[in-house]
Coordinates of C-alpha atoms (C1' of nucleotides) in Angstrom, one line a residue:
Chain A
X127 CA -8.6 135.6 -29.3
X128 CA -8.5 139.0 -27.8
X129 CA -9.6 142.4 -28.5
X130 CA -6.7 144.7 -27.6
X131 CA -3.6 143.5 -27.9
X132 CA -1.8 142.7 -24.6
X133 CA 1.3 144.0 -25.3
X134 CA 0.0 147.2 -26.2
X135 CA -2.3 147.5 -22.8
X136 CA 0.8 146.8 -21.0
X137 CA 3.3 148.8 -22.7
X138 CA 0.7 151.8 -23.2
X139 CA -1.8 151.2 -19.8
X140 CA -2.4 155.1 -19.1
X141 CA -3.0 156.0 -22.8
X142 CA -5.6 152.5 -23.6
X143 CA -7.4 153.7 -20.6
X144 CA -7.7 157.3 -21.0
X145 CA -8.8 156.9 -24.7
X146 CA -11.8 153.9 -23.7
X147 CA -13.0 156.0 -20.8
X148 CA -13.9 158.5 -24.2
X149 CA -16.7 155.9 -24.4
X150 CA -17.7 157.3 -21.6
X151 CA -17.4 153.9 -19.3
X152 CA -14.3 153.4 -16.5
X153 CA -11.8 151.2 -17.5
X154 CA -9.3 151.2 -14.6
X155 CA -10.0 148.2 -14.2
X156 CA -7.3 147.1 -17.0
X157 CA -4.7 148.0 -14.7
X158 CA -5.2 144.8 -13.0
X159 CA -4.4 142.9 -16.4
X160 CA -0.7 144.1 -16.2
X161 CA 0.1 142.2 -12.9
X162 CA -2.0 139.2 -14.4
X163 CA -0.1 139.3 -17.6
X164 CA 3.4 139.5 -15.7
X165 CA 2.4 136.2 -13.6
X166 CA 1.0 134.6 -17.0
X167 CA 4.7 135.1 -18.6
X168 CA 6.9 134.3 -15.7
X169 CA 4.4 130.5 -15.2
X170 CA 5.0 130.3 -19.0
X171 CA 8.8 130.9 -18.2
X172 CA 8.6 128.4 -15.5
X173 CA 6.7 125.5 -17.2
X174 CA 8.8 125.7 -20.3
X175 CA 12.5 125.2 -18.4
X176 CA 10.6 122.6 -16.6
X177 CA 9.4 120.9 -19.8
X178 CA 12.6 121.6 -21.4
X179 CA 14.1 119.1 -18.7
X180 CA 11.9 116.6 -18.9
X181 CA 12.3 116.4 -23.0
X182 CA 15.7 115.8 -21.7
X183 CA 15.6 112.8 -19.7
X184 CA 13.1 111.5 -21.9
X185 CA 14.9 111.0 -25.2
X186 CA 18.2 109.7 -22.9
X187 CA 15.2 107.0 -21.5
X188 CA 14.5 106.0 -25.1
X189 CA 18.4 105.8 -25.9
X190 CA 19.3 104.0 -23.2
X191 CA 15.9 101.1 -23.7
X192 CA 18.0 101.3 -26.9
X193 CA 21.1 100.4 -26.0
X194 CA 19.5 97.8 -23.5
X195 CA 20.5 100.2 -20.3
X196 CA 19.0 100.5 -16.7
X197 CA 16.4 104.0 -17.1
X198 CA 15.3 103.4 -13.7
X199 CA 17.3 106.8 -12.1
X200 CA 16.3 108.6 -15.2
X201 CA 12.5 107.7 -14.6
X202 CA 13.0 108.9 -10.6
X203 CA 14.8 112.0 -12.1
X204 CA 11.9 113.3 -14.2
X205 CA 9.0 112.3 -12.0
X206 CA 8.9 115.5 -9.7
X207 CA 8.4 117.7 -12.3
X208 CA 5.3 116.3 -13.6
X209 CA 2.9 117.4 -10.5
X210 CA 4.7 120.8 -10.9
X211 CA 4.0 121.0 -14.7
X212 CA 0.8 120.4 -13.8
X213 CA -0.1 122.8 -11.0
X214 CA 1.6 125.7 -12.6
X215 CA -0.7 124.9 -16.0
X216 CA -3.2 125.0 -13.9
X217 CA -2.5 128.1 -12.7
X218 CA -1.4 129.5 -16.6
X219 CA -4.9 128.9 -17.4
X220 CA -6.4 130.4 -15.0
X221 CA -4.3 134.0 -15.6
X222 CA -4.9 133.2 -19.3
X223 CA -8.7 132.9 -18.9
X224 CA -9.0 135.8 -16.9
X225 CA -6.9 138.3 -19.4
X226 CA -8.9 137.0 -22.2
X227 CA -12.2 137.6 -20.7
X228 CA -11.7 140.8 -19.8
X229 CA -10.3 141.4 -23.0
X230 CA -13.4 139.9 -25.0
X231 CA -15.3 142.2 -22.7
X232 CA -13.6 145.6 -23.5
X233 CA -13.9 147.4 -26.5
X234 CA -11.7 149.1 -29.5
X235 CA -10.0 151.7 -29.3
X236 CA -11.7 154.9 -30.7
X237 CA -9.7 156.5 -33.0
X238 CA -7.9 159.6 -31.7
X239 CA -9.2 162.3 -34.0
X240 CA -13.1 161.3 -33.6
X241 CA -15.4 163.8 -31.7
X242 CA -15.3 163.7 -27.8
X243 CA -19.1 163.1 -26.9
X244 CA -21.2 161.1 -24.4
X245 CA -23.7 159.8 -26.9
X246 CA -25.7 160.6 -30.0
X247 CA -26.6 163.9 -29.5
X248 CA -23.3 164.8 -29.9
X249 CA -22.0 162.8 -32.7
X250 CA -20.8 166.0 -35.5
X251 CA -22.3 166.8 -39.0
X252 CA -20.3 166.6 -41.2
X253 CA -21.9 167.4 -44.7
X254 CA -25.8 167.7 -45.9
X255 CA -26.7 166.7 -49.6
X256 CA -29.9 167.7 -51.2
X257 CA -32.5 169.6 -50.0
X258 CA -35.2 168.6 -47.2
X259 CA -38.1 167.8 -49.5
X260 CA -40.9 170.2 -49.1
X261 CA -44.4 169.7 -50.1
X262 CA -47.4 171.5 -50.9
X263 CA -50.0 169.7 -49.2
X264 CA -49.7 167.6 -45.7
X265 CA -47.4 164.5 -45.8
X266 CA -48.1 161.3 -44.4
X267 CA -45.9 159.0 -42.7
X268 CA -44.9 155.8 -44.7
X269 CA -47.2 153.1 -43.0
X270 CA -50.2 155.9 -43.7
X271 CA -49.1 155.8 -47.3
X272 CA -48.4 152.0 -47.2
X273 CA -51.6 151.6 -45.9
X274 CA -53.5 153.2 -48.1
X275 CA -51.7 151.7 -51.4
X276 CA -51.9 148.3 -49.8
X277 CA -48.2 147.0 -49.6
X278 CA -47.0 146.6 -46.2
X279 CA -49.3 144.3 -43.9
X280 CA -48.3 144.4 -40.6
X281 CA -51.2 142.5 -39.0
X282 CA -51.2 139.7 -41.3
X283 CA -47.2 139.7 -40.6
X284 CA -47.8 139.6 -36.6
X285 CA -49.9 136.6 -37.2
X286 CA -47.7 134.6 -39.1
X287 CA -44.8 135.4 -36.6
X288 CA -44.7 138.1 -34.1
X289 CA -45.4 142.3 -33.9
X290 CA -42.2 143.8 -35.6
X291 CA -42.3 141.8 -38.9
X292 CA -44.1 142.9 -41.9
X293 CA -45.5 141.0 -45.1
X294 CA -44.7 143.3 -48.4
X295 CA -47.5 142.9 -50.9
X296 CA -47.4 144.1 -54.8
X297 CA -45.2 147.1 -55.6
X298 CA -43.9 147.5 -52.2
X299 CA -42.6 143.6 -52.5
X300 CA -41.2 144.7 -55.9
X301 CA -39.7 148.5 -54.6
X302 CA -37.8 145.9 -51.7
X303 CA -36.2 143.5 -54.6
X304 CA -35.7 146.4 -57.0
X305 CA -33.6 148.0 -54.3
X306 CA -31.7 145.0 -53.6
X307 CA -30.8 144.8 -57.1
X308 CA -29.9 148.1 -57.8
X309 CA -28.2 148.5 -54.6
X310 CA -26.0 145.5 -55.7
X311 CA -25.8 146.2 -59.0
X312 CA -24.3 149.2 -58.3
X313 CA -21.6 148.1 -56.0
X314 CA -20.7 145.2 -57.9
X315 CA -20.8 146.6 -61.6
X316 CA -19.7 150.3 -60.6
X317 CA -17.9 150.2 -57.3
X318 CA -15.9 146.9 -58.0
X319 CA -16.8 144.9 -54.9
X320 CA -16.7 141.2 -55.4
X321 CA -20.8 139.5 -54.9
X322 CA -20.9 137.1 -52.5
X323 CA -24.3 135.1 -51.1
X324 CA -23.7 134.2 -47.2
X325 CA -25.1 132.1 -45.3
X326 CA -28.3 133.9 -42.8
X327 CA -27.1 131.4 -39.8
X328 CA -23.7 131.6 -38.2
X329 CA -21.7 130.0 -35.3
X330 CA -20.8 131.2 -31.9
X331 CA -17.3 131.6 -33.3
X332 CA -17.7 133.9 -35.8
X333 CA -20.2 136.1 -33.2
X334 CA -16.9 136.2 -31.2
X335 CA -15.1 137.7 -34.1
X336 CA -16.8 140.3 -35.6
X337 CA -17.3 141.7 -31.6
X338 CA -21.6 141.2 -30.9
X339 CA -20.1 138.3 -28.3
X340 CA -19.3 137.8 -25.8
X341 CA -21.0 141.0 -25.0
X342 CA -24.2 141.5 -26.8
X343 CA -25.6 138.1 -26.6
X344 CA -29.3 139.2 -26.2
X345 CA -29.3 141.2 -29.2
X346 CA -29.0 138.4 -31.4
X347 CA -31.4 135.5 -32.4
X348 CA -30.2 132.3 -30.9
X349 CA -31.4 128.5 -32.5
X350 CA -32.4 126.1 -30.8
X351 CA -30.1 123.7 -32.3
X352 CA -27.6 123.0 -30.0
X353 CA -24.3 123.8 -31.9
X354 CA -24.4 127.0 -30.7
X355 CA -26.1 129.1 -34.1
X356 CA -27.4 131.9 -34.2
X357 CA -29.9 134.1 -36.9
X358 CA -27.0 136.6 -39.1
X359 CA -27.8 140.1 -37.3
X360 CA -25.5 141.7 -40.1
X361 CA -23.7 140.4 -42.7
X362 CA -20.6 141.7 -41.5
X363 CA -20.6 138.7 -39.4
X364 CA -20.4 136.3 -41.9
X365 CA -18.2 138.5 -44.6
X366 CA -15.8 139.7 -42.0
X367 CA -15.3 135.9 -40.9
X368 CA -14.8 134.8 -44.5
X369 CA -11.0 135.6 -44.0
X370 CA -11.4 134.3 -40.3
X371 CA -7.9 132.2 -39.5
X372 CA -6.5 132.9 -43.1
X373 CA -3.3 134.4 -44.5
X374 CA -3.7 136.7 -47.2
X375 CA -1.0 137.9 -49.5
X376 CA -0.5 141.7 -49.7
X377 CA -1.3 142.1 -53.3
X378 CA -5.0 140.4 -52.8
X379 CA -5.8 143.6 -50.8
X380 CA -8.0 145.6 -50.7
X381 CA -10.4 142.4 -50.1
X382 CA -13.6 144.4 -51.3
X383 CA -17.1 142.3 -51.1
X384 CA -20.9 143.3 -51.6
X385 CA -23.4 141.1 -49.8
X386 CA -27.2 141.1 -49.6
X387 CA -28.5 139.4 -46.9
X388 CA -31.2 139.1 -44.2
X389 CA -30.8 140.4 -41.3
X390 CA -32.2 139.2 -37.8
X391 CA -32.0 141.2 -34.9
X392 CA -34.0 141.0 -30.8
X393 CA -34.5 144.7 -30.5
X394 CA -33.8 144.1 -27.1
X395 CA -34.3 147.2 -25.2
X396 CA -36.1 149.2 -28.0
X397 CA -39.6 148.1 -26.9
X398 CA -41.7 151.1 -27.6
X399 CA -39.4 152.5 -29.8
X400 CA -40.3 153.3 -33.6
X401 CA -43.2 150.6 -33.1
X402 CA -45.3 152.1 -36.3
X403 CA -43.6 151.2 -39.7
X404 CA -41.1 149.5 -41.2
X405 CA -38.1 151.6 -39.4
X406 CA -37.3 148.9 -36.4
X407 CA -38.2 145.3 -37.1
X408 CA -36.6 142.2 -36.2
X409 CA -36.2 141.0 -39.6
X410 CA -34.8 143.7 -42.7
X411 CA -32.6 143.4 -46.0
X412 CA -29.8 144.7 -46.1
X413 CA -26.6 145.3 -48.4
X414 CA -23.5 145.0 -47.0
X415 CA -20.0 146.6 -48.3
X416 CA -17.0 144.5 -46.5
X417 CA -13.6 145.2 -47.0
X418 CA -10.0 143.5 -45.8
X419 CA -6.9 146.4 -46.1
X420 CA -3.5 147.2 -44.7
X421 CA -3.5 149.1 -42.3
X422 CA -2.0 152.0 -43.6
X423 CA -4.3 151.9 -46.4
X424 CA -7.8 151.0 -44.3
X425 CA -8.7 154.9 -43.8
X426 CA -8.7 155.8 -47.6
X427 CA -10.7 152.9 -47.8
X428 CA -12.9 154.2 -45.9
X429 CA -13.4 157.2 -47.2
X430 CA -14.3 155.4 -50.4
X431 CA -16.6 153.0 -48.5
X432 CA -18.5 155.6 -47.6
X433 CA -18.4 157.3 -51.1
X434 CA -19.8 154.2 -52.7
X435 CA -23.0 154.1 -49.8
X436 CA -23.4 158.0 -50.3
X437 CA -23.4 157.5 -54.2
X438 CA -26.8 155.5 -53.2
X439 CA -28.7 157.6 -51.9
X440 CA -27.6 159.9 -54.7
X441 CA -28.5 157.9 -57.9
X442 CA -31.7 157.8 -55.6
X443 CA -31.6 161.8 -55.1
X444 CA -33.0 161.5 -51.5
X445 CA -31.6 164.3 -49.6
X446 CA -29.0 162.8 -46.5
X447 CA -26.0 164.0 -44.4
X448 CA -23.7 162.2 -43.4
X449 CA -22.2 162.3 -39.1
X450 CA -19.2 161.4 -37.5
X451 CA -20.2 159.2 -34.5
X452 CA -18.6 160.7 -31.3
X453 CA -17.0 158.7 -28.6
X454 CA -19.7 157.9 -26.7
X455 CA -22.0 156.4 -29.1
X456 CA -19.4 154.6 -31.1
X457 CA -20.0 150.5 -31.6
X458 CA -18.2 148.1 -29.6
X459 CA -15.7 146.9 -32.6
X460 CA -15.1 150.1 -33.8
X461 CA -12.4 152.8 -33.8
X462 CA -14.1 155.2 -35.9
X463 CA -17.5 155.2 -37.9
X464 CA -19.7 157.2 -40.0
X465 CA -23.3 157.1 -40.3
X466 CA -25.6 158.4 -43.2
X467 CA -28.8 159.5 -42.4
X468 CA -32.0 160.0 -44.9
X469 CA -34.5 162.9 -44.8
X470 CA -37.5 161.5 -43.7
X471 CA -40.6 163.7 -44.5
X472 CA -42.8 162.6 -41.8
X473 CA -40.6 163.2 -39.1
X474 CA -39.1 165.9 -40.2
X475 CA -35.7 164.7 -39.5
X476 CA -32.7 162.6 -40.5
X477 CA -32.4 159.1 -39.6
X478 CA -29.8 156.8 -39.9
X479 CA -29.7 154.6 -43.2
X480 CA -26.5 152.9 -43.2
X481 CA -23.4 152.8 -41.3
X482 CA -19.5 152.8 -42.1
X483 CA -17.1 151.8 -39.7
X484 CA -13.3 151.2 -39.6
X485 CA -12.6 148.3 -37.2
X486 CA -9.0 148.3 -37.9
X487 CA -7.4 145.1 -36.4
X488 CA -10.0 144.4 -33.4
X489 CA -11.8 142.2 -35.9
X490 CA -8.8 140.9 -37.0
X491 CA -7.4 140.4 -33.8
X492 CA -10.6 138.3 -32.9
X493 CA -10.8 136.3 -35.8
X494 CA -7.2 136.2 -36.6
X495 CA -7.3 137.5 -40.0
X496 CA -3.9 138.0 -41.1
X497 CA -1.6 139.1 -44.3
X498 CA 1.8 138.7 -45.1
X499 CA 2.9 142.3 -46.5
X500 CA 5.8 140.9 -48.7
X501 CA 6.5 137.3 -49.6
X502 CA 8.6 135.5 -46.9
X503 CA 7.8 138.1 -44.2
X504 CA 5.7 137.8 -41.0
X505 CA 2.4 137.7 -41.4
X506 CA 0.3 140.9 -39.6
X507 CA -3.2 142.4 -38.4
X508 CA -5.0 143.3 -41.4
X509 CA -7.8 146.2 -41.2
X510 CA -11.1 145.0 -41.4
X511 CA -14.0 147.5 -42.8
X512 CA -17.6 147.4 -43.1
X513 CA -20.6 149.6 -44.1
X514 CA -24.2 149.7 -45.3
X515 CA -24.8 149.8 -49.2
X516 CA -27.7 150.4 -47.7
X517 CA -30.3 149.2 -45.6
X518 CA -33.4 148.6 -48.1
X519 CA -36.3 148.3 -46.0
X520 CA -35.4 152.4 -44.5
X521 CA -34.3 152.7 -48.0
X522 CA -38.2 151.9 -48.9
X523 CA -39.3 154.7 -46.2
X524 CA -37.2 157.3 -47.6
X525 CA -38.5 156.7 -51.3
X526 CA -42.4 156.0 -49.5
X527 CA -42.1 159.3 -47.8
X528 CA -40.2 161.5 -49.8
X529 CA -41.5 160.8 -53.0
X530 CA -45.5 160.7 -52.1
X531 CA -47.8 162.7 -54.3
X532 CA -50.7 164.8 -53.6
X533 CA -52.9 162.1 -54.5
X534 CA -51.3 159.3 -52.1
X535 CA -49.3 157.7 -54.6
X536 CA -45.4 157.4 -54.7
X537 CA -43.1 158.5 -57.7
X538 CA -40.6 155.7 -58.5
X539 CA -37.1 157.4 -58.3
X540 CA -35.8 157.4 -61.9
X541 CA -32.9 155.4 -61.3
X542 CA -35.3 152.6 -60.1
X543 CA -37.5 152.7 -62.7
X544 CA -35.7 149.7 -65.0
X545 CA -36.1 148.1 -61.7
X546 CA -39.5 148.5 -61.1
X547 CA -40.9 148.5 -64.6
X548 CA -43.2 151.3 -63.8
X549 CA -42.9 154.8 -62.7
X550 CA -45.4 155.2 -60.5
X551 CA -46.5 153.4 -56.9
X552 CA -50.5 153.4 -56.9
Chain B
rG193 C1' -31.7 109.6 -40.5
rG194 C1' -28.6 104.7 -41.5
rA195 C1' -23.8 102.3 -43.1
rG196 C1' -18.8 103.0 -44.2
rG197 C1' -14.0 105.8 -45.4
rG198 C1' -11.0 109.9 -44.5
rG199 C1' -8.3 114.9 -42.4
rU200 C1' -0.2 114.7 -41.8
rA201 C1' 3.5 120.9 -44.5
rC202 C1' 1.9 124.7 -50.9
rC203 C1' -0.1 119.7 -53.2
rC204 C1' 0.1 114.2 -53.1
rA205 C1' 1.6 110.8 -49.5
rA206 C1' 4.5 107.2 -45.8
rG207 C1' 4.6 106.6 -40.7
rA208 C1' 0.9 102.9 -36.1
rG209 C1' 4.6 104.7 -28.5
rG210 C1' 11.3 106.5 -28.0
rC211 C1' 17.0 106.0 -33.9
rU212 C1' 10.7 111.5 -36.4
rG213 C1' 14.5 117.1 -35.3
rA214 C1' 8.0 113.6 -39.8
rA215 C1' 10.3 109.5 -45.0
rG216 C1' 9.3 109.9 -50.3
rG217 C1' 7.4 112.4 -54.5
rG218 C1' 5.3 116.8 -57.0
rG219 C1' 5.6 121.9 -57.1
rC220 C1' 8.5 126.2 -56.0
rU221 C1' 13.5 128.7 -55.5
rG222 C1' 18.7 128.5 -56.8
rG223 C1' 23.1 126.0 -59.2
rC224 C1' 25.2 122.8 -63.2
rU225 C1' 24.2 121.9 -68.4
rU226 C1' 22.4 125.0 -73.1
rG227 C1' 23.0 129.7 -78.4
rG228 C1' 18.3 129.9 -75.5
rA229 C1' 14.8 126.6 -73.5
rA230 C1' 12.9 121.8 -72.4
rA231 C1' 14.8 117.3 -70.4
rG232 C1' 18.5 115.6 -67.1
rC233 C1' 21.6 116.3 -62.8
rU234 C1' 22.0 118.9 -58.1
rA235 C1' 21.0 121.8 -53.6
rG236 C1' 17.3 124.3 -50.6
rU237 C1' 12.2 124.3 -49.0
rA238 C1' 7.6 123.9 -41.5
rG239 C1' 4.8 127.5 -41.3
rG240 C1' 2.8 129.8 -37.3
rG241 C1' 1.7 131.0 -31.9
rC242 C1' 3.9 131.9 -27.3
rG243 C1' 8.2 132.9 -23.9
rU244 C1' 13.1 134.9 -23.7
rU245 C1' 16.9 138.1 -26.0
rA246 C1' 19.7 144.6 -28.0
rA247 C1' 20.3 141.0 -31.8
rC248 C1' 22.2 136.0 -33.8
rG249 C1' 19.7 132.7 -31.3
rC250 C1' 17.6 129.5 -27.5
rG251 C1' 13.3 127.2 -25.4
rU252 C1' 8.2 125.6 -25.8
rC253 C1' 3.8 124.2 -28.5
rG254 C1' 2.4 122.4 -33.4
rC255 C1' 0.3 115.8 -37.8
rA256 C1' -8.3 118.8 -38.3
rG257 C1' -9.7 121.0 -33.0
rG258 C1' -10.1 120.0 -27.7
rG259 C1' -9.2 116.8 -23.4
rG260 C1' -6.8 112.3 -21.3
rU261 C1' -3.1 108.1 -20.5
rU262 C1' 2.5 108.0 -20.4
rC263 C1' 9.0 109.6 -18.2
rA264 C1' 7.8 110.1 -23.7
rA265 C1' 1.9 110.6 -28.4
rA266 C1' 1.1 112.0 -35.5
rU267 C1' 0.9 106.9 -33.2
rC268 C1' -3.2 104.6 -27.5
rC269 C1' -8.2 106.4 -25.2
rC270 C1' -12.5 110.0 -25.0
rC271 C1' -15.2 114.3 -27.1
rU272 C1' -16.1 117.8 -31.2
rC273 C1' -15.7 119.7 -36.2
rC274 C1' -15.0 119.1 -41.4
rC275 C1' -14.7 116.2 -46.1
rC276 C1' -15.8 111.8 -49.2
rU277 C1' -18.8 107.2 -50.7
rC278 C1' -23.4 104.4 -50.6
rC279 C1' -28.7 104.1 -48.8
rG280 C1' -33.1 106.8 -47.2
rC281 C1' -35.6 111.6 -47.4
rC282 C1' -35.9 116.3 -49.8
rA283 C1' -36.0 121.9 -52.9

RNA sequence: GGAGGGGUACCCAAGAGGCUGAAGGGGCUGGCUUGGAAAGCUAGUAGGGCGUUAACGCGUCGCAGGGGUUCAAAUCCCCUCCCCUCCGCCA
């Protein structure tokens, strides 16, 4: 279970590093994993003749007990090999170890079109939709507007569990489910994903996979329990692993699934950050699109990944753009992603709502998720995508903020009306 | 939580240290037969990883997963996971 392919590092060292330092990190270090990787093949070369022997001597012992025989020479012949087996294993699992770690350690490729950038501020707009909303009287920021409609209670919440969770009361608990269902509803019925319900706890394994471990071990909720579980931070984890040590057969692809699920997340390292509202909290619903292509098929996909999220925010009309994430502040399993960001009023700014990324075979690689592109051929990589359909609690701010009224209460976007079974939030 | 039974290839299933390079069925693919089909007969059917090679190949590892014993492990020992049955508890 690696990340990059060895063979690749190997035979391409100068261009793997030169496109991961576009991360905006040094990865010379990989140099080192050639020489490693030439020691790991010539032990393997070694222990194999030497085993190859011994099979050898070993079936002529069992003919000759046979046949009745002395297999006292033959024992003498194959016992000095077995301390060398054994040493140079030894040895082959060190080397092994050593590539593997650093190769759980190191991130995908970015793809070689994305923007050049060191981090967010220079990730590139590509396309704005809508207008900003404008009002004619001062707007209020969603937990002001929350607050005074009564549905999101965030000191109740922090008693019950901790300061980042938040108890939804009355037509904000109904605007959440109503935008779970219409979110999936809309995938499933218009988009064609298949609905799947995951698990919200997954192993160490799949963690391993999808690319949060080795890595980003702090970010994620860990149990108690001592197999190793951990609280879902995304359902990409568990969809992406769904196919996780499986062949598929070429005309099963495009895999396409829509999953709601909770997700559970530390926030390590954004202590101070967004702490009023509902935009950061350890706990948030989310949709999930997944999807499992060929590779020369994955980047149409998703193009039409991210079609099917923008379509959203559309049948929502909230006004979004959507950016290319530049080098720098693209995610560890990812070669290229976009991000859609909603209009939010009270900032006066966009902020990100959902993501789409192309992992293309580090996933795959990690969880070894394969397909067989025509029957009786080798089985490959498969591309593995995944993308936010959206996330529904900022999907709540964005309808909170941008459709307030004068008199503090919220419009129900028309779309969500059937949902809501009333068109106003007061 | 307690007591048992299992996991062998696409499926079922035998094997219980060396003649297993895993029997035998089913299924699948082909052939014979037929006007065509069914049935019958017959042949083929271990995938995958890794190493090596220009390639054909060759080697190595594979019987849930991981360790161990042994010259030699599906087979013996240890650990883990998963499935099934019964009891208890529970939505």
């Amino acid at each position: 279970m690696t990340m990059l392919d060895i063979r690749y590092v190997r035979e391409h060292l100068d261009e793997v590093i030169e496109r991961l330092n576009k991360r905006g990190e040094d990865f010379s270090h990989l140099r080192d994993l050639v020489e490693a990787d030439e020691k790991r093949r010539s032990h393997i070369a070694q222990i194999e003749s030497l085993k190859a022997k011994r099979n050898e001597i070993s079936k002529k012992i069992g003919a000759y007990k046979r046949e009745g025989k002395d297999s006292a020479p033959l024992l003498k012949e194959v016992e000095s090999g077995k301390a060398q087996i054994r040493e140079l294993e030894e040895k082959l699992d060190e080397l092994e170890n050593h590539i593997k770690n650093t190769l759980l350690n190191t991130p995908n490729l970015p793809h070689k079109d994305i923007p050049h950038g060191k981090d967010d501020s220079e990730n590139v707009e590509l396309r704005k939709w809508g207008e900003k909303t404008s009002f004619d009287f001062e707007v209020k920021p969603h937990w002001d507007i929350a607050a005074a409609l009564d549905i999101l209670d965030f000191d109740r919440a922090a008693k019950m569990a901790a300061s980042r969770f938040v108890v939804y009361k009355d037509l904000g608990a109904r605007l959440e489910r109503a935008l779970i269902n219409f979110m999936m509803d809309m995938h499933a019925n218009e988009h064609g994903y298949r609905e799947i319900l995951l698990p919200y706890i997954v192993n160490e394994t799949s963690m391993m996979a999808t690319g949060q471990f080795p890595k980003f071990t702090d970010d994620a909720f860990k149990l108690t329990d001592e197999r190793g579980l951990y609280l879902n931070p995304t359902a990409e984890v568990p969809g992406i692993n769904m196919h996780r040590d499986e062949i598929l057969s070429a005309e099963d692809l495009p895999i396409q699934y829509v999953a709601f699920t909770t997700a559970f997340r530390q926030e390590a390292g954004s202590a101070g950050r967004d702490t009023r509202g509902i935009i950061r909290q350890h706990q948030f619903n989310k949709v999930e699109l997944i999807k499992f292509a060929t590779p020369d098929t994955s980047y149409d996909e998703l193009e039409k990944m991210l079609e099917n999220s923008e379509n959203v925010l559309k049948a929502l009309n909230l006004p979004y753009r959507v950016v290319e994430i530049c080098s720098g502040d693209l995610g560890f399993a990812m070669a290229k992603t976009y991000d859609i960001e909603v209009y939010i009023p009270s900032y006066d700014t966009y902020r990100e709502i959902g993501s789409i990324s192309n992992a293309e075979d580090f996933q795959a690689r990690r969880g070894n998720i394969r397909y067989r592109p025509q029957k009786g051929s080798k089985p490959e990589l498969l591309h593995t995508l995944n993308g936010s359909g959206l996330a529904v609690g900022r999907t709540v701010v964005a309808i909170l903020e941008n459709y307030q009224q004068k008199d503090g209460s919220v419009k129900v976007p028309e779309a969500l009306v059937p949902y809501m079974n009333t068109d106003v939030i007061k």
